[in-house]
mmCIF file of C-alpha atoms in Angstrom:
data_model
loop_
_atom_site.group_PDB
_atom_site.id
_atom_site.type_symbol
_atom_site.label_atom_id
_atom_site.label_comp_id
_atom_site.label_asym_id
_atom_site.label_seq_id
_atom_site.Cartn_x
_atom_site.Cartn_y
_atom_site.Cartn_z
ATOM 1 C CA GLY A 53 147.931 -56.425 175.488
ATOM 2 C CA ARG A 54 145.235 -58.968 176.245
ATOM 3 C CA LEU A 55 144.735 -61.651 173.624
ATOM 4 C CA MET A 56 141.225 -62.581 172.589
ATOM 5 C CA ALA A 57 140.393 -66.237 172.040
ATOM 6 C CA LEU A 58 138.457 -66.677 168.823
ATOM 7 C CA GLU A 59 136.117 -69.575 168.217
ATOM 8 C CA THR A 60 137.736 -72.148 165.943
ATOM 9 C CA VAL A 61 136.183 -74.823 163.772
ATOM 10 C CA SER A 62 138.181 -77.870 162.724
ATOM 11 C CA ILE A 63 137.750 -79.043 159.135
ATOM 12 C CA SER A 64 139.128 -82.491 158.413
ATOM 13 C CA GLY A 65 140.909 -83.407 155.224
ATOM 14 C CA CYS A 66 140.201 -86.488 153.148
ATOM 15 C CA ASP A 67 141.984 -89.771 152.849
ATOM 16 C CA TRP A 68 142.304 -89.296 149.105
ATOM 17 C CA ALA A 69 144.923 -91.769 147.881
ATOM 18 C CA ASN A 70 146.896 -90.846 151.016
ATOM 19 C CA GLN A 71 148.334 -87.804 149.271
ATOM 20 C CA GLN A 72 148.834 -84.662 151.342
ATOM 21 C CA ALA A 73 148.182 -82.373 148.369
ATOM 22 C CA PHE A 74 144.846 -84.018 147.657
ATOM 23 C CA SER A 75 143.960 -83.855 151.345
ATOM 24 C CA GLN A 76 144.478 -80.073 151.267
ATOM 25 C CA CYS A 77 142.265 -79.782 148.182
ATOM 26 C CA CYS A 78 139.543 -81.721 149.942
ATOM 27 C CA LYS A 79 139.865 -79.622 153.079
ATOM 28 C CA THR A 80 139.517 -76.449 150.992
ATOM 29 C CA ALA A 81 136.418 -77.844 149.277
ATOM 30 C CA ARG A 82 134.890 -78.640 152.662
ATOM 31 C CA MET A 83 135.615 -75.138 153.941
ATOM 32 C CA MET A 84 133.967 -73.514 150.923
ATOM 33 C CA TRP A 85 130.905 -75.750 151.124
ATOM 34 C CA TYR A 86 130.359 -75.136 154.845
ATOM 35 C CA ALA A 87 131.049 -71.408 154.478
ATOM 36 C CA ALA A 88 128.311 -71.209 151.833
ATOM 37 C CA THR A 89 125.789 -72.337 154.454
ATOM 38 C CA GLU A 90 126.610 -69.353 156.679
ATOM 39 C CA PRO A 91 125.021 -65.877 156.352
ATOM 40 C CA SER A 92 128.349 -64.010 156.305
ATOM 41 C CA ASP A 93 128.747 -61.233 153.742
ATOM 42 C CA TRP A 94 132.282 -62.350 152.946
ATOM 43 C CA THR A 95 134.426 -65.461 153.336
ATOM 44 C CA TYR A 96 138.198 -64.980 153.217
ATOM 45 C CA LEU A 97 140.500 -68.020 153.198
ATOM 46 C CA VAL A 98 144.101 -67.385 154.213
ATOM 47 C CA ASP A 99 147.183 -69.324 155.371
ATOM 48 C CA ASP A 100 148.249 -69.319 159.014
ATOM 49 C CA ASP A 101 151.573 -67.659 158.136
ATOM 50 C CA ALA A 102 149.928 -64.523 156.797
ATOM 51 C CA TYR A 103 149.313 -61.280 158.675
ATOM 52 C CA VAL A 104 145.836 -59.958 157.929
ATOM 53 C CA PHE A 105 145.158 -56.254 158.406
ATOM 54 C CA THR A 106 141.595 -57.101 159.364
ATOM 55 C CA ASP A 107 140.365 -53.529 159.625
ATOM 56 C CA HIS A 108 141.827 -52.655 156.229
ATOM 57 C CA LEU A 109 140.393 -55.786 154.641
ATOM 58 C CA GLN A 110 136.947 -55.173 156.094
ATOM 59 C CA LYS A 111 136.938 -51.567 154.926
ATOM 60 C CA THR A 112 138.053 -52.507 151.408
ATOM 61 C CA LEU A 113 135.457 -55.244 150.988
ATOM 62 C CA CYS A 114 132.647 -53.087 152.356
ATOM 63 C CA MET A 115 133.524 -49.929 150.450
ATOM 64 C CA LYS A 116 134.560 -51.317 147.060
ATOM 65 C CA TYR A 117 132.507 -54.473 146.616
ATOM 66 C CA SER A 118 129.038 -55.810 147.302
ATOM 67 C CA PRO A 119 128.341 -59.215 148.865
ATOM 68 C CA ALA A 120 125.334 -59.390 146.535
ATOM 69 C CA THR A 121 127.607 -59.671 143.474
ATOM 70 C CA SER A 122 129.236 -62.933 142.391
ATOM 71 C CA VAL A 123 132.927 -62.239 142.816
ATOM 72 C CA ALA A 124 136.135 -64.000 143.873
ATOM 73 C CA LEU A 125 139.060 -61.811 144.951
ATOM 74 C CA GLY A 126 142.771 -62.451 145.292
ATOM 75 C CA GLU A 127 145.946 -62.385 143.210
ATOM 76 C CA PRO A 128 144.955 -64.282 140.013
ATOM 77 C CA ALA A 129 148.458 -64.452 138.564
ATOM 78 C CA CYS A 130 149.638 -68.034 139.127
ATOM 79 C CA VAL A 131 149.614 -70.926 136.638
ATOM 80 C CA ALA A 132 150.007 -74.677 137.135
ATOM 81 C CA LYS A 133 151.185 -75.731 133.699
ATOM 82 C CA GLU A 134 151.041 -74.638 130.100
ATOM 83 C CA GLY A 135 148.331 -75.858 127.784
ATOM 84 C CA PHE A 136 145.639 -76.222 130.446
ATOM 85 C CA ASP A 137 143.242 -73.681 131.877
ATOM 86 C CA CYS A 138 144.772 -73.644 135.328
ATOM 87 C CA GLN A 139 145.450 -69.970 135.813
ATOM 88 C CA GLY A 140 144.284 -68.926 139.219
ATOM 89 C CA PHE A 141 145.026 -67.398 142.577
ATOM 90 C CA CYS A 142 148.432 -67.177 144.217
ATOM 91 C CA GLY A 143 146.997 -68.466 147.463
ATOM 92 C CA GLY A 144 149.508 -66.937 149.864
ATOM 93 C CA GLY A 145 147.621 -63.651 149.771
ATOM 94 C CA GLY A 146 144.327 -65.326 150.525
ATOM 95 C CA VAL A 147 141.153 -65.731 148.502
ATOM 96 C CA GLY A 148 137.891 -63.928 149.217
ATOM 97 C CA PHE A 149 134.368 -64.823 148.115
ATOM 98 C CA SER A 150 131.287 -62.662 148.327
ATOM 99 C CA ARG A 151 128.188 -64.204 149.872
ATOM 100 C CA GLN A 152 126.470 -64.476 146.496
ATOM 101 C CA GLY A 153 129.637 -65.721 144.821
ATOM 102 C CA LEU A 154 130.083 -68.544 147.303
ATOM 103 C CA ARG A 155 126.452 -69.587 146.977
ATOM 104 C CA LYS A 156 126.804 -69.647 143.203
ATOM 105 C CA LEU A 157 130.005 -71.655 143.544
ATOM 106 C CA VAL A 158 128.332 -74.393 145.579
ATOM 107 C CA GLU A 159 124.812 -74.116 144.112
ATOM 108 C CA ASP A 160 122.594 -77.016 145.213
ATOM 109 C CA ARG A 161 125.332 -79.644 145.357
ATOM 110 C CA THR A 162 125.706 -81.907 148.339
ATOM 111 C CA LEU A 163 129.008 -81.864 150.206
ATOM 112 C CA GLU A 164 130.063 -85.098 148.522
ATOM 113 C CA GLN A 165 129.152 -83.828 145.038
ATOM 114 C CA PHE A 166 131.007 -80.569 145.562
ATOM 115 C CA ILE A 167 134.125 -82.299 146.861
ATOM 116 C CA GLU A 168 134.127 -84.709 143.920
ATOM 117 C CA GLU A 169 133.892 -81.875 141.392
ATOM 118 C CA PHE A 170 136.570 -79.803 143.113
ATOM 119 C CA MET A 171 138.933 -82.764 143.399
ATOM 120 C CA LEU A 172 138.731 -83.433 139.657
ATOM 121 C CA ILE A 173 139.750 -79.841 138.974
ATOM 122 C CA CYS A 174 142.478 -80.044 141.593
ATOM 123 C CA LYS A 175 143.899 -83.187 140.009
ATOM 124 C CA SER A 176 144.131 -81.378 136.665
ATOM 125 C CA CYS A 177 145.812 -78.380 138.316
ATOM 126 C CA ASP A 178 148.791 -80.203 139.837
ATOM 127 C CA HIS A 179 146.955 -80.458 143.175
ATOM 128 C CA TRP A 180 146.936 -76.676 143.755
ATOM 129 C CA ASP A 181 143.776 -75.772 145.649
ATOM 130 C CA ASP A 182 144.223 -72.018 145.113
ATOM 131 C CA LEU A 183 144.360 -72.413 141.332
ATOM 132 C CA SER A 184 141.383 -74.770 141.454
ATOM 133 C CA MET A 185 139.262 -72.199 143.282
ATOM 134 C CA ALA A 186 139.705 -69.714 140.433
ATOM 135 C CA VAL A 187 139.048 -72.342 137.753
ATOM 136 C CA LEU A 188 135.788 -73.361 139.422
ATOM 137 C CA ALA A 189 134.813 -69.731 140.005
ATOM 138 C CA ARG A 190 135.176 -68.959 136.297
ATOM 139 C CA ARG A 191 133.149 -72.031 135.370
ATOM 140 C CA ARG A 192 130.326 -70.774 137.567
ATOM 141 C CA GLY A 193 130.454 -67.314 136.029
ATOM 142 C CA LEU A 194 131.990 -65.462 138.979
ATOM 143 C CA LEU A 195 134.123 -62.397 138.391
ATOM 144 C CA VAL A 196 137.708 -63.302 139.290
ATOM 145 C CA GLU A 197 139.467 -60.070 140.198
ATOM 146 C CA LYS A 198 142.715 -58.794 141.660
ATOM 147 C CA LEU A 199 142.455 -57.481 145.210
ATOM 148 C CA ARG A 200 144.971 -54.678 145.613
ATOM 149 C CA GLY A 201 146.901 -54.649 148.867
ATOM 150 C CA ILE A 202 147.624 -58.357 149.247
ATOM 151 C CA ARG A 203 151.221 -59.578 149.064
ATOM 152 C CA PRO A 204 151.323 -63.338 148.389
ATOM 153 C CA PHE A 205 155.103 -63.484 147.965
ATOM 154 C CA LYS A 206 157.913 -62.941 150.450
ATOM 155 C CA GLN A 207 158.895 -59.295 150.855
ATOM 156 C CA LYS A 208 162.258 -57.827 151.753
ATOM 157 C CA PRO A 209 162.319 -55.604 154.873
ATOM 158 C CA GLU A 210 162.568 -52.455 152.762
ATOM 159 C CA GLU A 211 159.574 -53.580 150.698
ATOM 160 C CA LYS A 212 157.491 -54.035 153.831
ATOM 161 C CA LEU A 213 158.414 -50.530 154.977
ATOM 162 C CA LEU A 214 157.502 -49.124 151.567
ATOM 163 C CA HIS A 215 154.173 -50.938 151.392
ATOM 164 C CA ALA A 216 153.312 -49.863 154.935
ATOM 165 C CA THR A 217 153.985 -46.172 154.339
ATOM 166 C CA ASP A 218 153.309 -45.470 150.640
ATOM 167 C CA GLY A 219 149.729 -44.394 151.208
ATOM 168 C CA SER A 220 148.170 -47.611 149.956
ATOM 169 C CA LEU A 221 146.139 -49.878 152.216
ATOM 170 C CA PRO A 222 147.958 -53.137 153.072
ATOM 171 C CA LEU A 223 145.510 -56.033 153.409
ATOM 172 C CA VAL A 224 147.403 -59.325 153.684
ATOM 173 C CA TRP A 225 151.131 -60.061 153.916
ATOM 174 C CA HIS A 226 152.239 -63.651 153.413
ATOM 175 C CA TYR A 227 155.278 -65.375 154.931
ATOM 176 C CA ILE A 228 155.024 -63.606 158.287
ATOM 177 C CA ARG A 229 156.002 -65.994 161.066
ATOM 178 C CA GLY A 230 156.969 -66.075 164.719
ATOM 179 C CA LYS A 231 158.386 -62.849 166.140
ATOM 180 C CA GLU A 232 157.891 -61.103 162.818
ATOM 181 C CA MET A 233 154.126 -61.539 163.224
ATOM 182 C CA VAL A 234 154.315 -59.536 166.461
ATOM 183 C CA ALA A 235 156.585 -56.922 164.861
ATOM 184 C CA VAL A 236 154.230 -56.366 161.922
ATOM 185 C CA HIS A 237 151.317 -56.087 164.328
ATOM 186 C CA HIS A 238 153.142 -53.357 166.258
ATOM 187 C CA VAL A 239 153.825 -51.489 163.006
ATOM 188 C CA HIS A 240 150.138 -51.769 162.179
ATOM 189 C CA LYS A 241 149.221 -50.297 165.565
ATOM 190 C CA MET A 242 151.762 -47.482 165.309
ATOM 191 C CA LEU A 243 150.613 -46.448 161.863
ATOM 192 C CA GLY A 244 147.058 -46.398 163.103
ATOM 193 C CA GLU A 245 144.186 -48.678 162.308
ATOM 194 C CA THR A 246 141.393 -47.527 160.045
ATOM 195 C CA LEU A 247 137.855 -47.447 161.264
ATOM 196 C CA THR A 248 136.103 -50.768 160.824
ATOM 197 C CA TRP A 249 133.014 -50.929 158.709
ATOM 198 C CA ARG A 250 129.913 -53.068 158.677
ATOM 199 C CA CYS A 251 128.544 -54.046 155.294
ATOM 200 C CA ALA A 252 124.892 -53.070 155.189
ATOM 201 C CA MET A 253 123.765 -54.926 152.099
ATOM 202 C CA SER A 254 120.395 -56.588 151.699
ATOM 203 C CA ASP A 255 120.168 -60.313 151.088
ATOM 204 C CA VAL A 256 119.398 -61.257 147.535
#
């Protein structure tokens, strides 16, 4: 079928001690800060090797959650190291923020102030930006919750078949690359897409 070209926005990293891990943390901080300036109901950050069932994700966010609540969603089951409060998201399944949650996360900080704060957390969390997002979210008083239907870890073929046909709603599958991305998309089409929904929540 015909492919649609989506508008893309480039977000640069930071020359932070010339370390790639720190650059990714800085890029994530920039994305969150800029996203907080937009009027979107939801912001969902995800890797480029993940297949997103966009209709399923939209339906789940609109039906089960409100953008007016302060919430961060993902798979909050990963830990950087013992003895430090670095339990957070397993980023392969993506991380979602409600509109109000993202605003509360950034508050009135400038871009530079927000990056500096996030980088300090990231340094303490072994440079994992996904863990750092959850740590900061908890500090700001956001609800950090599990989003059912995301699969941040690699699945065996039989697991994919099970998760696609067990009656649950798959949202995000990580480690989907190349031809497999096309194959999963065809499975999605064959199984039928859900109706898409528009969140009709008032601004707070």
